[in-house]
CSV table of C-alpha atoms in Angstrom, one decimal:
chain,number,residue,atom,x,y,z
A,1180,MET,CA,-13.0,-35.2,28.7
A,1181,ALA,CA,-16.2,-33.1,28.7
A,1182,ASP,CA,-14.3,-30.0,29.7
A,1183,VAL,CA,-11.9,-30.5,26.9
A,1184,SER,CA,-14.7,-30.9,24.4
A,1185,ALA,CA,-16.4,-27.8,25.7
A,1186,ARG,CA,-13.2,-25.8,25.4
A,1187,VAL,CA,-12.8,-26.9,21.8
A,1188,LYS,CA,-16.3,-25.9,20.9
A,1189,SER,CA,-15.8,-22.6,22.6
A,1190,ASP,CA,-12.6,-22.0,20.7
A,1191,ARG,CA,-14.3,-22.8,17.4
A,1192,ARG,CA,-17.1,-20.4,18.1
A,1193,THR,CA,-14.6,-17.7,19.0
A,1194,THR,CA,-12.6,-18.4,15.8
A,1195,ARG,CA,-15.7,-18.2,13.6
A,1196,TRP,CA,-16.8,-15.0,15.3
A,1197,ASP,CA,-13.3,-13.5,14.8
A,1198,GLU,CA,-13.4,-14.5,11.1
A,1199,HIS,CA,-16.9,-13.0,10.7
A,1200,ARG,CA,-15.9,-9.8,12.4
A,1201,GLU,CA,-12.8,-9.4,10.2
A,1202,GLN,CA,-14.8,-10.1,7.1
A,1203,ARG,CA,-17.4,-7.5,8.1
A,1204,ARG,CA,-14.7,-5.0,8.9
A,1205,THR,CA,-13.2,-5.5,5.5
A,1206,GLU,CA,-16.7,-5.0,3.9
A,1207,LEU,CA,-17.1,-1.7,5.8
A,1208,ILE,CA,-13.7,-0.5,4.7
A,1209,GLU,CA,-14.5,-1.3,1.1
A,1210,ALA,CA,-17.8,0.5,1.4
A,1211,ALA,CA,-16.0,3.5,2.7
A,1212,VAL,CA,-13.6,3.4,-0.3
A,1213,ARG,CA,-16.5,3.3,-2.7
A,1214,THR,CA,-18.2,6.2,-1.0
A,1215,ILE,CA,-15.1,8.3,-1.1
A,1216,ASP,CA,-14.5,7.4,-4.7
A,1217,ARG,CA,-18.0,8.6,-5.5
A,1218,LEU,CA,-18.5,11.6,-3.2
A,1219,GLY,CA,-14.9,12.8,-2.5
A,1220,PRO,CA,-12.8,13.2,0.6
A,1221,ASP,CA,-15.5,14.9,2.6
A,1222,ALA,CA,-17.9,11.9,2.5
A,1223,SER,CA,-19.6,11.5,5.9
A,1224,ILE,CA,-19.8,8.5,8.2
A,1225,ALA,CA,-23.6,8.4,7.5
A,1226,GLU,CA,-22.9,8.2,3.7
A,1227,MET,CA,-20.4,5.4,4.2
A,1228,ALA,CA,-22.9,3.6,6.4
A,1229,GLN,CA,-25.6,3.9,3.8
A,1230,GLU,CA,-23.2,2.5,1.2
A,1231,ALA,CA,-22.5,-0.5,3.5
A,1232,LYS,CA,-26.2,-1.0,4.1
A,1233,ALA,CA,-25.5,-0.5,7.8
A,1234,SER,CA,-26.2,2.1,10.5
A,1235,LYS,CA,-23.8,4.6,11.9
A,1236,PRO,CA,-23.8,2.7,15.3
A,1237,VAL,CA,-22.7,-0.4,13.4
A,1238,LEU,CA,-19.7,1.4,12.0
A,1239,TYR,CA,-18.8,2.7,15.4
A,1240,ARG,CA,-18.7,-0.9,16.7
A,1241,TYR,CA,-15.7,-1.5,14.3
A,1242,PHE,CA,-14.1,2.0,14.3
A,1243,ALA,CA,-13.8,4.3,17.2
A,1244,ASP,CA,-14.3,7.4,15.1
A,1245,LYS,CA,-13.9,8.8,11.6
A,1246,ASN,CA,-10.1,9.1,12.0
A,1247,GLU,CA,-9.8,5.4,12.7
A,1248,LEU,CA,-11.9,4.6,9.7
A,1249,HIS,CA,-9.7,6.9,7.6
A,1250,ALA,CA,-6.7,5.1,8.9
A,1251,ALA,CA,-8.2,1.8,7.9
A,1252,VAL,CA,-8.8,3.2,4.4
A,1253,ALA,CA,-5.1,4.3,4.4
A,1254,SER,CA,-4.1,0.7,5.2
A,1255,TRP,CA,-6.3,-0.6,2.4
A,1256,ALA,CA,-4.7,1.9,-0.1
A,1257,SER,CA,-1.1,1.1,0.9
A,1258,ALA,CA,-1.8,-2.6,0.6
A,1259,ARG,CA,-3.2,-2.1,-2.9
A,1260,VAL,CA,-0.1,-0.1,-3.9
A,1261,THR,CA,2.3,-2.7,-2.5
A,1262,ASP,CA,0.4,-5.7,-3.9
A,1263,GLN,CA,0.7,-4.1,-7.4
A,1264,MET,CA,4.3,-2.8,-7.1
A,1265,LEU,CA,6.3,-5.6,-5.6
A,1266,PRO,CA,5.3,-8.3,-8.1
A,1267,ALA,CA,6.4,-5.9,-10.9
A,1268,LEU,CA,9.7,-5.3,-9.2
A,1269,THR,CA,10.5,-9.0,-8.5
A,1270,ARG,CA,9.4,-10.6,-11.8
A,1271,PRO,CA,12.1,-11.9,-14.2
A,1272,GLY,CA,13.4,-9.4,-16.8
A,1273,ALA,CA,15.4,-6.3,-17.2
A,1274,MET,CA,15.5,-4.2,-14.0
A,1275,ARG,CA,14.9,-0.9,-15.8
A,1276,ASP,CA,11.6,-2.4,-17.2
A,1277,ARG,CA,10.7,-3.7,-13.8
A,1278,VAL,CA,11.2,-0.2,-12.3
A,1279,ALA,CA,9.0,1.3,-15.0
A,1280,ASP,CA,6.3,-1.3,-14.5
A,1281,ALA,CA,6.3,-0.8,-10.7
A,1282,VAL,CA,6.0,3.0,-11.2
A,1283,ASP,CA,3.1,2.5,-13.6
A,1284,ALA,CA,1.4,0.1,-11.1
A,1285,TYR,CA,1.6,2.8,-8.4
A,1286,LEU,CA,0.2,5.5,-10.7
A,1287,ARG,CA,-2.5,3.2,-12.0
A,1288,VAL,CA,-3.8,2.5,-8.4
A,1289,ILE,CA,-3.9,6.2,-7.5
A,1290,GLU,CA,-5.6,7.0,-10.8
A,1291,GLU,CA,-8.3,4.4,-10.1
A,1292,HIS,CA,-8.9,5.9,-6.6
A,1293,PRO,CA,-7.9,9.6,-6.9
A,1294,GLN,CA,-10.4,10.8,-4.2
A,1295,VAL,CA,-9.1,8.2,-1.7
A,1296,PHE,CA,-5.5,9.4,-2.2
A,1297,GLN,CA,-6.6,13.0,-2.0
A,1298,LEU,CA,-8.2,12.2,1.3
A,1299,LEU,CA,-5.0,10.6,2.6
A,1300,ILE,CA,-2.7,13.3,1.4
A,1301,HIS,CA,-4.7,16.2,2.7
A,1302,HIS,CA,-6.3,14.7,5.8
A,1303,ARG,CA,-6.2,17.2,8.6
A,1304,GLY,CA,-7.4,15.0,11.5
A,1305,GLU,CA,-5.3,14.0,14.5
A,1306,GLY,CA,-1.8,13.0,13.4
A,1307,ASP,CA,-0.7,11.7,10.0
A,1308,ILE,CA,-2.8,8.7,9.1
A,1309,LEU,CA,-0.3,7.9,6.3
A,1310,ALA,CA,2.6,7.7,8.7
A,1311,THR,CA,2.3,4.0,9.5
A,1312,GLU,CA,1.5,3.1,5.9
A,1313,LYS,CA,4.5,5.1,4.6
A,1314,ASP,CA,6.7,3.2,7.1
A,1315,SER,CA,5.3,-0.1,6.1
A,1316,ILE,CA,5.8,0.4,2.3
A,1317,ALA,CA,9.3,1.8,2.9
A,1318,ALA,CA,10.1,-1.2,5.1
A,1319,ALA,CA,9.0,-3.6,2.4
A,1320,LEU,CA,11.1,-1.7,-0.2
A,1321,ALA,CA,14.1,-1.7,2.1
A,1322,VAL,CA,13.9,-5.5,2.4
A,1323,LEU,CA,13.7,-5.8,-1.4
A,1324,MET,CA,16.6,-3.3,-2.1
A,1325,GLY,CA,18.8,-4.7,0.7
A,1326,ASP,CA,18.4,-8.2,-0.5
A,1327,THR,CA,19.1,-7.2,-4.1
A,1328,PHE,CA,22.3,-5.4,-3.1
A,1329,ARG,CA,23.5,-8.2,-1.0
A,1330,ARG,CA,22.9,-10.7,-3.9
A,1331,LEU,CA,25.2,-8.4,-5.9
A,1332,ASP,CA,27.8,-8.4,-3.1
A,1333,LEU,CA,27.4,-4.7,-2.6
A,1334,ASP,CA,26.9,-2.6,0.5
A,1335,ALA,CA,23.2,-2.7,1.5
A,1336,ALA,CA,23.5,-0.3,4.4
A,1337,GLY,CA,21.7,2.5,2.5
A,1338,ALA,CA,18.6,0.4,1.7
A,1339,GLU,CA,16.4,1.9,4.5
A,1340,PRO,CA,17.1,5.6,3.7
A,1341,TRP,CA,16.9,5.0,0.0
A,1342,ALA,CA,13.5,3.2,0.5
A,1343,HIS,CA,12.1,6.1,2.5
A,1344,GLY,CA,13.4,8.6,-0.1
A,1345,LEU,CA,11.6,6.6,-2.8
A,1346,VAL,CA,8.3,6.6,-0.9
A,1347,GLY,CA,8.5,10.4,-0.4
A,1348,LEU,CA,9.3,10.9,-4.0
A,1349,GLY,CA,6.4,8.8,-5.1
A,1350,LEU,CA,3.9,10.5,-2.8
A,1351,SER,CA,5.0,14.0,-3.8
A,1352,THR,CA,4.9,13.2,-7.5
A,1353,GLY,CA,1.5,11.4,-7.2
A,1354,GLU,CA,0.1,14.4,-5.3
A,1355,TRP,CA,1.3,16.8,-7.9
A,1356,TRP,CA,-0.1,14.6,-10.7
A,1357,LEU,CA,-3.5,14.1,-9.2
A,1358,GLU,CA,-3.9,17.9,-8.6
A,1359,ARG,CA,-2.5,19.1,-11.9
A,1360,ARG,CA,-3.2,16.4,-14.5
A,1361,SER,CA,-1.0,18.3,-16.9
A,1362,MET,CA,0.3,15.1,-18.5
A,1363,SER,CA,-0.8,11.5,-19.1
A,1364,ARG,CA,0.0,8.6,-16.7
A,1365,THR,CA,2.4,7.3,-19.3
A,1366,ALA,CA,4.3,10.5,-19.4
A,1367,VAL,CA,4.6,11.1,-15.7
A,1368,GLY,CA,5.4,7.4,-15.3
A,1369,ARG,CA,8.3,7.7,-17.8
A,1370,TYR,CA,9.8,10.8,-16.1
A,1371,LEU,CA,9.4,9.3,-12.6
A,1372,SER,CA,10.9,5.9,-13.6
A,1373,GLN,CA,13.8,7.7,-15.3
A,1374,LEU,CA,14.7,9.5,-12.1
A,1375,ILE,CA,14.5,6.4,-10.0
A,1376,TRP,CA,16.4,4.2,-12.4
A,1377,HIS,CA,19.3,6.6,-12.9
A,1378,ALA,CA,19.6,7.1,-9.1
A,1379,PHE,CA,19.6,3.3,-8.6
A,1380,ALA,CA,22.0,2.8,-11.5
A,1381,GLY,CA,24.3,5.5,-10.1
A,1382,ILE,CA,24.4,3.9,-6.7
A,1383,ILE,CA,25.3,0.5,-8.1
A,1384,GLU,CA,28.0,1.8,-10.4
A,1385,GLU,CA,29.5,4.0,-7.7
A,1386,SER,CA,29.6,0.9,-5.5
A,1387,GLY,CA,31.6,-1.0,-8.1
A,1388,GLY,CA,28.7,-3.2,-9.3
A,1389,SER,CA,27.5,-4.0,-12.8
A,1390,LEU,CA,24.0,-3.0,-14.0
A,1391,ALA,CA,24.1,-6.1,-16.2
A,1392,ASP,CA,24.2,-8.3,-13.1
A,1393,LEU,CA,20.7,-7.1,-12.1
A,1394,ASP,CA,19.1,-8.7,-15.1
A,1395,HIS,CA,20.8,-12.0,-14.4
A,1396,ILE,CA,19.3,-12.6,-11.0
A,1397,SER,CA,17.1,-15.5,-12.0
A,1398,THR,CA,15.3,-15.9,-8.7
A,1399,PRO,CA,13.4,-12.9,-7.4
A,1400,PRO,CA,14.7,-11.4,-4.1
A,1401,THR,CA,12.9,-12.3,-0.9
A,1402,VAL,CA,10.0,-10.0,-0.3
A,1403,VAL,CA,8.4,-9.7,3.2
A,1404,PRO,CA,4.6,-9.6,3.0
A,1405,LEU,CA,3.3,-6.1,4.0
A,1406,GLN,CA,1.2,-7.6,6.8
A,1407,GLU,CA,4.3,-9.2,8.3
A,1408,VAL,CA,6.1,-5.8,8.1
A,1409,ARG,CA,3.2,-4.2,10.0
A,1410,ASP,CA,3.1,-6.9,12.6
A,1411,ASP,CA,6.8,-6.4,13.3
A,1412,ALA,CA,6.6,-2.7,13.5
């Protein structure tokens, strides 16, 4: 009985430590985001540590190197985008309005953190730190699109390539907009949502479906949380 009690206490201490470590890791990532927002993509580890009120060795306890910290920032950014976009897409209402709201949500996030997204787009470290995040967002969109098409009794086989195409389109447009700023967020959002909507509408009509049916789906399609998508990858 004593051995069981000791194991329970040990498990509780381990759980508390894991929770503390995860909370501290999140705080360090958020400090890195604030530093990049303020100083730009070339912000150093030392500057991020100073923002976090920690030392460089402390950061290196949680992240093996700067690339790993940048990858964690990429994960934070993709979660922000998905957390804003998916509710807009799945709320009740006209699908064209939902598409426009989701596009605006995406552009709003990158407008709030332009330096972070510039870092992720132009990062020249080892490998593509956005690769996993692009796949995760595309996977979540594929689940959403596939479920929507199946609810309309249409062929959902194209959901995955369509989703990856949308992610590429959004990244390319976002990169252009952040660099040029030749039009307002409202304007670029209108043009981007027009392109996405007419592509989506064309696919449905060509498949023999009715656009009106989209607006009559009263229950939002099933959306797999982004963390579950990552865990299954």
